[in-house]
Amino acid sequence: TLSDGAVPYLIELLDDSDADIRKRAASVLLSQVNGRFDVDNGKIVKNSEYKFYNYNVSEDKANKLLYDNYEKICSILNIRNIVV
């Protein structure tokens, strides 16, 4: 699996000038969203089964970045706020 420490770098790639790079980064990030979050009425929410109780700085930062950039990730992949 992808390290949580890689998420900030992939987020940066969402603004790359190359559309293929943006899509690849978005696809990898969406796979990180799956299992951590659910979508409820079009809004991203924490998955109640995901274990957030073991605090880790990198994981916490990755979760915030994924949450904050979820709509952008979906937009790049031309999907409407779903977890695949």
PDB file of N, CA, C and O in Angstrom:
ATOM      1  N   THR A   1       0.821  -1.185   0.000  1.00  0.00           N
ATOM      2  CA  THR A   1       0.000   0.000   0.000  1.00  0.00           C
ATOM      3  C   THR A   1       0.868   1.252   0.000  1.00  0.00           C
ATOM      4  O   THR A   1       2.026   1.213   0.394  1.00  0.00           O
ATOM      5  N   LEU A   2       0.265   2.321  -0.379  1.00  0.00           N
ATOM      6  CA  LEU A   2       0.948   3.606  -0.435  1.00  0.00           C
ATOM      7  C   LEU A   2       1.156   4.162   0.971  1.00  0.00           C
ATOM      8  O   LEU A   2       0.260   4.121   1.803  1.00  0.00           O
ATOM      9  N   SER A   3       2.323   4.687   1.221  1.00  0.00           N
ATOM     10  CA  SER A   3       2.612   5.316   2.506  1.00  0.00           C
ATOM     11  C   SER A   3       1.806   6.602   2.643  1.00  0.00           C
ATOM     12  O   SER A   3       1.631   7.345   1.674  1.00  0.00           O
ATOM     13  N   ASP A   4       1.330   6.870   3.858  1.00  0.00           N
ATOM     14  CA  ASP A   4       0.614   8.118   4.114  1.00  0.00           C
ATOM     15  C   ASP A   4       1.496   9.330   3.829  1.00  0.00           C
ATOM     16  O   ASP A   4       1.004  10.390   3.465  1.00  0.00           O
ATOM     17  N   GLY A   5       2.798   9.164   3.969  1.00  0.00           N
ATOM     18  CA  GLY A   5       3.724  10.243   3.696  1.00  0.00           C
ATOM     19  C   GLY A   5       3.773  10.654   2.240  1.00  0.00           C
ATOM     20  O   GLY A   5       4.226  11.759   1.910  1.00  0.00           O
ATOM     21  N   ALA A   6       3.292   9.798   1.340  1.00  0.00           N
ATOM     22  CA  ALA A   6       3.289  10.108  -0.094  1.00  0.00           C
ATOM     23  C   ALA A   6       2.076  10.939  -0.505  1.00  0.00           C
ATOM     24  O   ALA A   6       2.090  11.563  -1.570  1.00  0.00           O
ATOM     25  N   VAL A   7       1.047  10.960   0.315  1.00  0.00           N
ATOM     26  CA  VAL A   7      -0.195  11.660  -0.039  1.00  0.00           C
ATOM     27  C   VAL A   7       0.029  13.141  -0.351  1.00  0.00           C
ATOM     28  O   VAL A   7      -0.468  13.635  -1.368  1.00  0.00           O
ATOM     29  N   PRO A   8       0.797  13.903   0.456  1.00  0.00           N
ATOM     30  CA  PRO A   8       0.988  15.322   0.123  1.00  0.00           C
ATOM     31  C   PRO A   8       1.609  15.528  -1.268  1.00  0.00           C
ATOM     32  O   PRO A   8       1.265  16.472  -1.973  1.00  0.00           O
ATOM     33  N   TYR A   9       2.508  14.648  -1.665  1.00  0.00           N
ATOM     34  CA  TYR A   9       3.152  14.770  -2.970  1.00  0.00           C
ATOM     35  C   TYR A   9       2.176  14.455  -4.102  1.00  0.00           C
ATOM     36  O   TYR A   9       2.202  15.091  -5.153  1.00  0.00           O
ATOM     37  N   LEU A  10       1.313  13.477  -3.861  1.00  0.00           N
ATOM     38  CA  LEU A  10       0.294  13.158  -4.868  1.00  0.00           C
ATOM     39  C   LEU A  10      -0.731  14.288  -4.976  1.00  0.00           C
ATOM     40  O   LEU A  10      -1.210  14.575  -6.069  1.00  0.00           O
ATOM     41  N   ILE A  11      -1.054  14.920  -3.877  1.00  0.00           N
ATOM     42  CA  ILE A  11      -1.973  16.068  -3.895  1.00  0.00           C
ATOM     43  C   ILE A  11      -1.402  17.158  -4.786  1.00  0.00           C
ATOM     44  O   ILE A  11      -2.119  17.775  -5.579  1.00  0.00           O
ATOM     45  N   GLU A  12      -0.101  17.405  -4.682  1.00  0.00           N
ATOM     46  CA  GLU A  12       0.548  18.406  -5.534  1.00  0.00           C
ATOM     47  C   GLU A  12       0.386  18.073  -7.014  1.00  0.00           C
ATOM     48  O   GLU A  12       0.241  18.973  -7.846  1.00  0.00           O
ATOM     49  N   LEU A  13       0.401  16.789  -7.334  1.00  0.00           N
ATOM     50  CA  LEU A  13       0.274  16.367  -8.735  1.00  0.00           C
ATOM     51  C   LEU A  13      -1.125  16.602  -9.306  1.00  0.00           C
ATOM     52  O   LEU A  13      -1.314  16.558 -10.516  1.00  0.00           O
ATOM     53  N   LEU A  14      -2.099  16.868  -8.452  1.00  0.00           N
ATOM     54  CA  LEU A  14      -3.447  17.166  -8.944  1.00  0.00           C
ATOM     55  C   LEU A  14      -3.470  18.472  -9.734  1.00  0.00           C
ATOM     56  O   LEU A  14      -4.417  18.719 -10.476  1.00  0.00           O
ATOM     57  N   ASP A  15      -2.442  19.293  -9.585  1.00  0.00           N
ATOM     58  CA  ASP A  15      -2.347  20.556 -10.314  1.00  0.00           C
ATOM     59  C   ASP A  15      -1.310  20.511 -11.437  1.00  0.00           C
ATOM     60  O   ASP A  15      -0.966  21.549 -12.000  1.00  0.00           O
ATOM     61  N   ASP A  16      -0.820  19.324 -11.758  1.00  0.00           N
ATOM     62  CA  ASP A  16       0.184  19.187 -12.814  1.00  0.00           C
ATOM     63  C   ASP A  16      -0.392  19.617 -14.158  1.00  0.00           C
ATOM     64  O   ASP A  16      -1.597  19.470 -14.404  1.00  0.00           O
ATOM     65  N   SER A  17       0.455  20.121 -15.022  1.00  0.00           N
ATOM     66  CA  SER A  17      -0.007  20.566 -16.343  1.00  0.00           C
ATOM     67  C   SER A  17      -0.376  19.398 -17.252  1.00  0.00           C
ATOM     68  O   SER A  17      -1.132  19.563 -18.204  1.00  0.00           O
ATOM     69  N   ASP A  18       0.106  18.207 -16.950  1.00  0.00           N
ATOM     70  CA  ASP A  18      -0.176  17.013 -17.751  1.00  0.00           C
ATOM     71  C   ASP A  18      -1.439  16.322 -17.219  1.00  0.00           C
ATOM     72  O   ASP A  18      -1.472  15.856 -16.072  1.00  0.00           O
ATOM     73  N   ALA A  19      -2.465  16.254 -18.044  1.00  0.00           N
ATOM     74  CA  ALA A  19      -3.749  15.668 -17.625  1.00  0.00           C
ATOM     75  C   ALA A  19      -3.603  14.207 -17.220  1.00  0.00           C
ATOM     76  O   ALA A  19      -4.285  13.752 -16.289  1.00  0.00           O
ATOM     77  N   ASP A  20      -2.732  13.457 -17.877  1.00  0.00           N
ATOM     78  CA  ASP A  20      -2.537  12.048 -17.544  1.00  0.00           C
ATOM     79  C   ASP A  20      -1.950  11.907 -16.135  1.00  0.00           C
ATOM     80  O   ASP A  20      -2.384  11.053 -15.364  1.00  0.00           O
ATOM     81  N   ILE A  21      -1.012  12.756 -15.793  1.00  0.00           N
ATOM     82  CA  ILE A  21      -0.428  12.723 -14.448  1.00  0.00           C
ATOM     83  C   ILE A  21      -1.482  13.081 -13.413  1.00  0.00           C
ATOM     84  O   ILE A  21      -1.578  12.448 -12.352  1.00  0.00           O
ATOM     85  N   ARG A  22      -2.300  14.101 -13.694  1.00  0.00           N
ATOM     86  CA  ARG A  22      -3.379  14.471 -12.768  1.00  0.00           C
ATOM     87  C   ARG A  22      -4.319  13.296 -12.539  1.00  0.00           C
ATOM     88  O   ARG A  22      -4.701  13.009 -11.401  1.00  0.00           O
ATOM     89  N   LYS A  23      -4.701  12.609 -13.612  1.00  0.00           N
ATOM     90  CA  LYS A  23      -5.631  11.476 -13.485  1.00  0.00           C
ATOM     91  C   LYS A  23      -5.017  10.312 -12.729  1.00  0.00           C
ATOM     92  O   LYS A  23      -5.680   9.670 -11.919  1.00  0.00           O
ATOM     93  N   ARG A  24      -3.750  10.035 -12.987  1.00  0.00           N
ATOM     94  CA  ARG A  24      -3.091   8.929 -12.269  1.00  0.00           C
ATOM     95  C   ARG A  24      -2.984   9.239 -10.784  1.00  0.00           C
ATOM     96  O   ARG A  24      -3.240   8.382  -9.939  1.00  0.00           O
ATOM     97  N   ALA A  25      -2.608  10.464 -10.464  1.00  0.00           N
ATOM     98  CA  ALA A  25      -2.510  10.855  -9.048  1.00  0.00           C
ATOM     99  C   ALA A  25      -3.887  10.786  -8.393  1.00  0.00           C
ATOM    100  O   ALA A  25      -4.030  10.264  -7.276  1.00  0.00           O
ATOM    101  N   ALA A  26      -4.906  11.280  -9.065  1.00  0.00           N
ATOM    102  CA  ALA A  26      -6.267  11.258  -8.517  1.00  0.00           C
ATOM    103  C   ALA A  26      -6.744   9.831  -8.291  1.00  0.00           C
ATOM    104  O   ALA A  26      -7.390   9.534  -7.279  1.00  0.00           O
ATOM    105  N   SER A  27      -6.412   8.942  -9.212  1.00  0.00           N
ATOM    106  CA  SER A  27      -6.821   7.545  -9.086  1.00  0.00           C
ATOM    107  C   SER A  27      -6.180   6.888  -7.862  1.00  0.00           C
ATOM    108  O   SER A  27      -6.854   6.184  -7.099  1.00  0.00           O
ATOM    109  N   VAL A  28      -4.895   7.135  -7.660  1.00  0.00           N
ATOM    110  CA  VAL A  28      -4.206   6.578  -6.495  1.00  0.00           C
ATOM    111  C   VAL A  28      -4.787   7.172  -5.210  1.00  0.00           C
ATOM    112  O   VAL A  28      -5.025   6.453  -4.232  1.00  0.00           O
ATOM    113  N   LEU A  29      -5.042   8.467  -5.224  1.00  0.00           N
ATOM    114  CA  LEU A  29      -5.611   9.111  -4.036  1.00  0.00           C
ATOM    115  C   LEU A  29      -7.011   8.594  -3.735  1.00  0.00           C
ATOM    116  O   LEU A  29      -7.366   8.389  -2.572  1.00  0.00           O
ATOM    117  N   LEU A  30      -7.803   8.366  -4.771  1.00  0.00           N
ATOM    118  CA  LEU A  30      -9.147   7.830  -4.551  1.00  0.00           C
ATOM    119  C   LEU A  30      -9.075   6.452  -3.907  1.00  0.00           C
ATOM    120  O   LEU A  30      -9.883   6.126  -3.031  1.00  0.00           O
ATOM    121  N   SER A  31      -8.085   5.655  -4.293  1.00  0.00           N
ATOM    122  CA  SER A  31      -7.937   4.338  -3.668  1.00  0.00           C
ATOM    123  C   SER A  31      -7.601   4.480  -2.180  1.00  0.00           C
ATOM    124  O   SER A  31      -7.937   3.609  -1.382  1.00  0.00           O
ATOM    125  N   GLN A  32      -6.944   5.571  -1.805  1.00  0.00           N
ATOM    126  CA  GLN A  32      -6.639   5.827  -0.400  1.00  0.00           C
ATOM    127  C   GLN A  32      -7.888   6.275   0.367  1.00  0.00           C
ATOM    128  O   GLN A  32      -8.017   6.019   1.561  1.00  0.00           O
ATOM    129  N   VAL A  33      -8.792   6.956  -0.325  1.00  0.00           N
ATOM    130  CA  VAL A  33     -10.048   7.394   0.291  1.00  0.00           C
ATOM    131  C   VAL A  33     -10.901   6.180   0.647  1.00  0.00           C
ATOM    132  O   VAL A  33     -11.503   6.119   1.720  1.00  0.00           O
ATOM    133  N   ASN A  34     -10.919   5.199  -0.266  1.00  0.00           N
ATOM    134  CA  ASN A  34     -11.733   4.008  -0.067  1.00  0.00           C
ATOM    135  C   ASN A  34     -11.325   3.288   1.217  1.00  0.00           C
ATOM    136  O   ASN A  34     -10.176   2.987   1.429  1.00  0.00           O
ATOM    137  N   GLY A  35     -12.270   3.049   2.093  1.00  0.00           N
ATOM    138  CA  GLY A  35     -12.015   2.372   3.353  1.00  0.00           C
ATOM    139  C   GLY A  35     -11.827   3.328   4.512  1.00  0.00           C
ATOM    140  O   GLY A  35     -12.131   2.999   5.639  1.00  0.00           O
ATOM    141  N   ARG A  36     -11.307   4.535   4.224  1.00  0.00           N
ATOM    142  CA  ARG A  36     -11.135   5.528   5.290  1.00  0.00           C
ATOM    143  C   ARG A  36     -12.390   6.371   5.454  1.00  0.00           C
ATOM    144  O   ARG A  36     -12.688   6.836   6.546  1.00  0.00           O
ATOM    145  N   PHE A  37     -13.076   6.600   4.342  1.00  0.00           N
ATOM    146  CA  PHE A  37     -14.229   7.489   4.338  1.00  0.00           C
ATOM    147  C   PHE A  37     -15.389   6.845   3.587  1.00  0.00           C
ATOM    148  O   PHE A  37     -15.197   5.966   2.760  1.00  0.00           O
ATOM    149  N   ASP A  38     -16.587   7.296   3.871  1.00  0.00           N
ATOM    150  CA  ASP A  38     -17.800   6.934   3.143  1.00  0.00           C
ATOM    151  C   ASP A  38     -18.395   8.222   2.598  1.00  0.00           C
ATOM    152  O   ASP A  38     -18.015   9.316   3.014  1.00  0.00           O
ATOM    153  N   VAL A  39     -19.347   8.083   1.702  1.00  0.00           N
ATOM    154  CA  VAL A  39     -20.054   9.251   1.183  1.00  0.00           C
ATOM    155  C   VAL A  39     -21.505   9.142   1.617  1.00  0.00           C
ATOM    156  O   VAL A  39     -22.145   8.119   1.421  1.00  0.00           O
ATOM    157  N   ASP A  40     -21.995  10.198   2.253  1.00  0.00           N
ATOM    158  CA  ASP A  40     -23.365  10.243   2.738  1.00  0.00           C
ATOM    159  C   ASP A  40     -24.021  11.502   2.179  1.00  0.00           C
ATOM    160  O   ASP A  40     -23.593  12.610   2.499  1.00  0.00           O
ATOM    161  N   ASN A  41     -25.018  11.329   1.324  1.00  0.00           N
ATOM    162  CA  ASN A  41     -25.694  12.458   0.675  1.00  0.00           C
ATOM    163  C   ASN A  41     -24.715  13.408  -0.005  1.00  0.00           C
ATOM    164  O   ASN A  41     -24.808  14.616   0.103  1.00  0.00           O
ATOM    165  N   GLY A  42     -23.737  12.831  -0.694  1.00  0.00           N
ATOM    166  CA  GLY A  42     -22.777  13.629  -1.443  1.00  0.00           C
ATOM    167  C   GLY A  42     -21.673  14.247  -0.620  1.00  0.00           C
ATOM    168  O   GLY A  42     -20.839  14.968  -1.134  1.00  0.00           O
ATOM    169  N   LYS A  43     -21.644  13.959   0.693  1.00  0.00           N
ATOM    170  CA  LYS A  43     -20.599  14.508   1.560  1.00  0.00           C
ATOM    171  C   LYS A  43     -19.728  13.370   2.071  1.00  0.00           C
ATOM    172  O   LYS A  43     -20.221  12.310   2.422  1.00  0.00           O
ATOM    173  N   ILE A  44     -18.436  13.639   2.129  1.00  0.00           N
ATOM    174  CA  ILE A  44     -17.496  12.630   2.610  1.00  0.00           C
ATOM    175  C   ILE A  44     -17.512  12.630   4.143  1.00  0.00           C
ATOM    176  O   ILE A  44     -17.497  13.681   4.778  1.00  0.00           O
ATOM    177  N   VAL A  45     -17.597  11.430   4.717  1.00  0.00           N
ATOM    178  CA  VAL A  45     -17.622  11.270   6.169  1.00  0.00           C
ATOM    179  C   VAL A  45     -16.680  10.138   6.566  1.00  0.00           C
ATOM    180  O   VAL A  45     -16.407   9.243   5.769  1.00  0.00           O
ATOM    181  N   LYS A  46     -16.191  10.177   7.801  1.00  0.00           N
ATOM    182  CA  LYS A  46     -15.317   9.111   8.273  1.00  0.00           C
ATOM    183  C   LYS A  46     -16.067   7.786   8.283  1.00  0.00           C
ATOM    184  O   LYS A  46     -17.223   7.721   8.670  1.00  0.00           O
ATOM    185  N   ASN A  47     -15.385   6.740   7.859  1.00  0.00           N
ATOM    186  CA  ASN A  47     -15.935   5.392   7.915  1.00  0.00           C
ATOM    187  C   ASN A  47     -15.873   4.942   9.373  1.00  0.00           C
ATOM    188  O   ASN A  47     -14.807   4.923   9.973  1.00  0.00           O
ATOM    189  N   SER A  48     -17.008   4.582   9.928  1.00  0.00           N
ATOM    190  CA  SER A  48     -17.071   4.214  11.347  1.00  0.00           C
ATOM    191  C   SER A  48     -16.248   2.963  11.655  1.00  0.00           C
ATOM    192  O   SER A  48     -15.862   2.742  12.794  1.00  0.00           O
ATOM    193  N   GLU A  49     -15.955   2.146  10.647  1.00  0.00           N
ATOM    194  CA  GLU A  49     -15.186   0.930  10.872  1.00  0.00           C
ATOM    195  C   GLU A  49     -13.679   1.165  10.739  1.00  0.00           C
ATOM    196  O   GLU A  49     -12.886   0.325  11.135  1.00  0.00           O
ATOM    197  N   TYR A  50     -13.284   2.312  10.171  1.00  0.00           N
ATOM    198  CA  TYR A  50     -11.853   2.596  10.008  1.00  0.00           C
ATOM    199  C   TYR A  50     -11.264   2.973  11.363  1.00  0.00           C
ATOM    200  O   TYR A  50     -11.845   3.725  12.125  1.00  0.00           O
ATOM    201  N   LYS A  51     -10.107   2.450  11.658  1.00  0.00           N
ATOM    202  CA  LYS A  51      -9.467   2.644  12.960  1.00  0.00           C
ATOM    203  C   LYS A  51      -8.691   3.958  12.997  1.00  0.00           C
ATOM    204  O   LYS A  51      -7.552   4.030  12.603  1.00  0.00           O
ATOM    205  N   PHE A  52      -9.333   5.010  13.513  1.00  0.00           N
ATOM    206  CA  PHE A  52      -8.692   6.313  13.656  1.00  0.00           C
ATOM    207  C   PHE A  52      -8.033   6.479  15.028  1.00  0.00           C
ATOM    208  O   PHE A  52      -7.411   7.478  15.298  1.00  0.00           O
ATOM    209  N   TYR A  53      -8.185   5.499  15.909  1.00  0.00           N
ATOM    210  CA  TYR A  53      -7.757   5.692  17.291  1.00  0.00           C
ATOM    211  C   TYR A  53      -6.240   5.593  17.500  1.00  0.00           C
ATOM    212  O   TYR A  53      -5.730   6.060  18.499  1.00  0.00           O
ATOM    213  N   ASN A  54      -5.502   4.981  16.605  1.00  0.00           N
ATOM    214  CA  ASN A  54      -4.043   4.930  16.720  1.00  0.00           C
ATOM    215  C   ASN A  54      -3.481   6.167  16.048  1.00  0.00           C
ATOM    216  O   ASN A  54      -3.306   6.195  14.842  1.00  0.00           O
ATOM    217  N   TYR A  55      -3.197   7.190  16.819  1.00  0.00           N
ATOM    218  CA  TYR A  55      -2.772   8.467  16.250  1.00  0.00           C
ATOM    219  C   TYR A  55      -1.391   8.352  15.614  1.00  0.00           C
ATOM    220  O   TYR A  55      -0.449   7.832  16.199  1.00  0.00           O
ATOM    221  N   ASN A  56      -1.299   8.855  14.404  1.00  0.00           N
ATOM    222  CA  ASN A  56      -0.065   8.890  13.647  1.00  0.00           C
ATOM    223  C   ASN A  56      -0.060  10.209  12.884  1.00  0.00           C
ATOM    224  O   ASN A  56      -1.026  10.513  12.178  1.00  0.00           O
ATOM    225  N   VAL A  57       0.985  10.986  13.008  1.00  0.00           N
ATOM    226  CA  VAL A  57       1.034  12.312  12.399  1.00  0.00           C
ATOM    227  C   VAL A  57       0.876  12.240  10.880  1.00  0.00           C
ATOM    228  O   VAL A  57       0.091  12.987  10.300  1.00  0.00           O
ATOM    229  N   SER A  58       1.596  11.326  10.236  1.00  0.00           N
ATOM    230  CA  SER A  58       1.508  11.207   8.770  1.00  0.00           C
ATOM    231  C   SER A  58       0.108  10.795   8.332  1.00  0.00           C
ATOM    232  O   SER A  58      -0.427  11.311   7.356  1.00  0.00           O
ATOM    233  N   GLU A  59      -0.481   9.862   9.062  1.00  0.00           N
ATOM    234  CA  GLU A  59      -1.826   9.407   8.730  1.00  0.00           C
ATOM    235  C   GLU A  59      -2.847  10.527   8.943  1.00  0.00           C
ATOM    236  O   GLU A  59      -3.751  10.716   8.124  1.00  0.00           O
ATOM    237  N   ASP A  60      -2.681  11.266  10.020  1.00  0.00           N
ATOM    238  CA  ASP A  60      -3.590  12.372  10.307  1.00  0.00           C
ATOM    239  C   ASP A  60      -3.519  13.419   9.185  1.00  0.00           C
ATOM    240  O   ASP A  60      -4.547  13.897   8.700  1.00  0.00           O
ATOM    241  N   LYS A  61      -2.314  13.757   8.757  1.00  0.00           N
ATOM    242  CA  LYS A  61      -2.128  14.722   7.679  1.00  0.00           C
ATOM    243  C   LYS A  61      -2.711  14.181   6.367  1.00  0.00           C
ATOM    244  O   LYS A  61      -3.397  14.902   5.646  1.00  0.00           O
ATOM    245  N   ALA A  62      -2.456  12.896   6.090  1.00  0.00           N
ATOM    246  CA  ALA A  62      -2.989  12.286   4.867  1.00  0.00           C
ATOM    247  C   ALA A  62      -4.516  12.298   4.873  1.00  0.00           C
ATOM    248  O   ALA A  62      -5.144  12.629   3.864  1.00  0.00           O
ATOM    249  N   ASN A  63      -5.120  11.950   6.011  1.00  0.00           N
ATOM    250  CA  ASN A  63      -6.581  11.943   6.104  1.00  0.00           C
ATOM    251  C   ASN A  63      -7.162  13.329   5.860  1.00  0.00           C
ATOM    252  O   ASN A  63      -8.153  13.485   5.152  1.00  0.00           O
ATOM    253  N   LYS A  64      -6.536  14.356   6.433  1.00  0.00           N
ATOM    254  CA  LYS A  64      -7.018  15.726   6.236  1.00  0.00           C
ATOM    255  C   LYS A  64      -6.893  16.137   4.766  1.00  0.00           C
ATOM    256  O   LYS A  64      -7.818  16.710   4.207  1.00  0.00           O
ATOM    257  N   LEU A  65      -5.758  15.826   4.151  1.00  0.00           N
ATOM    258  CA  LEU A  65      -5.563  16.172   2.739  1.00  0.00           C
ATOM    259  C   LEU A  65      -6.552  15.439   1.838  1.00  0.00           C
ATOM    260  O   LEU A  65      -7.099  16.020   0.896  1.00  0.00           O
ATOM    261  N   LEU A  66      -6.780  14.163   2.116  1.00  0.00           N
ATOM    262  CA  LEU A  66      -7.745  13.392   1.316  1.00  0.00           C
ATOM    263  C   LEU A  66      -9.143  13.975   1.473  1.00  0.00           C
ATOM    264  O   LEU A  66      -9.872  14.137   0.503  1.00  0.00           O
ATOM    265  N   TYR A  67      -9.507  14.298   2.709  1.00  0.00           N
ATOM    266  CA  TYR A  67     -10.819  14.878   2.983  1.00  0.00           C
ATOM    267  C   TYR A  67     -10.972  16.220   2.278  1.00  0.00           C
ATOM    268  O   TYR A  67     -11.961  16.473   1.591  1.00  0.00           O
ATOM    269  N   ASP A  68      -9.971  17.076   2.426  1.00  0.00           N
ATOM    270  CA  ASP A  68     -10.041  18.424   1.857  1.00  0.00           C
ATOM    271  C   ASP A  68     -10.007  18.442   0.327  1.00  0.00           C
ATOM    272  O   ASP A  68     -10.506  19.378  -0.288  1.00  0.00           O
ATOM    273  N   ASN A  69      -9.423  17.417  -0.280  1.00  0.00           N
ATOM    274  CA  ASN A  69      -9.258  17.396  -1.744  1.00  0.00           C
ATOM    275  C   ASN A  69     -10.160  16.388  -2.436  1.00  0.00           C
ATOM    276  O   ASN A  69     -10.021  16.156  -3.637  1.00  0.00           O
ATOM    277  N   TYR A  70     -11.091  15.805  -1.705  1.00  0.00           N
ATOM    278  CA  TYR A  70     -11.949  14.759  -2.273  1.00  0.00           C
ATOM    279  C   TYR A  70     -12.725  15.235  -3.499  1.00  0.00           C
ATOM    280  O   TYR A  70     -12.752  14.546  -4.521  1.00  0.00           O
ATOM    281  N   GLU A  71     -13.327  16.400  -3.430  1.00  0.00           N
ATOM    282  CA  GLU A  71     -14.103  16.898  -4.571  1.00  0.00           C
ATOM    283  C   GLU A  71     -13.212  17.119  -5.793  1.00  0.00           C
ATOM    284  O   GLU A  71     -13.608  16.826  -6.922  1.00  0.00           O
ATOM    285  N   LYS A  72     -12.020  17.616  -5.569  1.00  0.00           N
ATOM    286  CA  LYS A  72     -11.078  17.839  -6.669  1.00  0.00           C
ATOM    287  C   LYS A  72     -10.666  16.506  -7.298  1.00  0.00           C
ATOM    288  O   LYS A  72     -10.585  16.390  -8.525  1.00  0.00           O
ATOM    289  N   ILE A  73     -10.413  15.507  -6.469  1.00  0.00           N
ATOM    290  CA  ILE A  73     -10.058  14.169  -6.954  1.00  0.00           C
ATOM    291  C   ILE A  73     -11.174  13.629  -7.836  1.00  0.00           C
ATOM    292  O   ILE A  73     -10.935  13.145  -8.945  1.00  0.00           O
ATOM    293  N   CYS A  74     -12.413  13.727  -7.353  1.00  0.00           N
ATOM    294  CA  CYS A  74     -13.567  13.247  -8.115  1.00  0.00           C
ATOM    295  C   CYS A  74     -13.734  14.021  -9.409  1.00  0.00           C
ATOM    296  O   CYS A  74     -14.051  13.442 -10.454  1.00  0.00           O
ATOM    297  N   SER A  75     -13.517  15.315  -9.355  1.00  0.00           N
ATOM    298  CA  SER A  75     -13.653  16.156 -10.543  1.00  0.00           C
ATOM    299  C   SER A  75     -12.649  15.752 -11.621  1.00  0.00           C
ATOM    300  O   SER A  75     -12.999  15.643 -12.798  1.00  0.00           O
ATOM    301  N   ILE A  76     -11.410  15.515 -11.237  1.00  0.00           N
ATOM    302  CA  ILE A  76     -10.382  15.113 -12.190  1.00  0.00           C
ATOM    303  C   ILE A  76     -10.735  13.785 -12.837  1.00  0.00           C
ATOM    304  O   ILE A  76     -10.503  13.575 -14.031  1.00  0.00           O
ATOM    305  N   LEU A  77     -11.332  12.889 -12.065  1.00  0.00           N
ATOM    306  CA  LEU A  77     -11.704  11.573 -12.584  1.00  0.00           C
ATOM    307  C   LEU A  77     -13.095  11.538 -13.210  1.00  0.00           C
ATOM    308  O   LEU A  77     -13.560  10.482 -13.629  1.00  0.00           O
ATOM    309  N   ASN A  78     -13.748  12.710 -13.251  1.00  0.00           N
ATOM    310  CA  ASN A  78     -15.100  12.814 -13.812  1.00  0.00           C
ATOM    311  C   ASN A  78     -16.092  11.875 -13.152  1.00  0.00           C
ATOM    312  O   ASN A  78     -16.883  11.219 -13.820  1.00  0.00           O
ATOM    313  N   ILE A  79     -16.031  11.821 -11.832  1.00  0.00           N
ATOM    314  CA  ILE A  79     -17.018  11.035 -11.079  1.00  0.00           C
ATOM    315  C   ILE A  79     -17.688  11.948 -10.073  1.00  0.00           C
ATOM    316  O   ILE A  79     -17.140  12.959  -9.666  1.00  0.00           O
ATOM    317  N   ARG A  80     -18.894  11.578  -9.669  1.00  0.00           N
ATOM    318  CA  ARG A  80     -19.674  12.406  -8.743  1.00  0.00           C
ATOM    319  C   ARG A  80     -19.583  11.844  -7.341  1.00  0.00           C
ATOM    320  O   ARG A  80     -20.334  10.965  -6.978  1.00  0.00           O
ATOM    321  N   ASN A  81     -18.660  12.324  -6.556  1.00  0.00           N
ATOM    322  CA  ASN A  81     -18.575  12.058  -5.122  1.00  0.00           C
ATOM    323  C   ASN A  81     -18.987  10.644  -4.710  1.00  0.00           C
ATOM    324  O   ASN A  81     -19.914  10.453  -3.949  1.00  0.00           O
ATOM    325  N   ILE A  82     -18.279   9.671  -5.242  1.00  0.00           N
ATOM    326  CA  ILE A  82     -18.533   8.301  -4.855  1.00  0.00           C
ATOM    327  C   ILE A  82     -17.227   7.648  -4.411  1.00  0.00           C
ATOM    328  O   ILE A  82     -16.156   8.074  -4.790  1.00  0.00           O
ATOM    329  N   VAL A  83     -17.339   6.636  -3.609  1.00  0.00           N
ATOM    330  CA  VAL A  83     -16.161   5.840  -3.235  1.00  0.00           C
ATOM    331  C   VAL A  83     -16.272   4.538  -4.013  1.00  0.00           C
ATOM    332  O   VAL A  83     -17.282   3.857  -3.963  1.00  0.00           O
ATOM    333  N   VAL A  84     -15.216   4.232  -4.770  1.00  0.00           N
ATOM    334  CA  VAL A  84     -15.225   3.012  -5.593  1.00  0.00           C
ATOM    335  C   VAL A  84     -14.389   1.929  -4.976  1.00  0.00           C
ATOM    336  O   VAL A  84     -13.540   2.183  -4.160  1.00  0.00           O
TER     337      VAL A  84
END
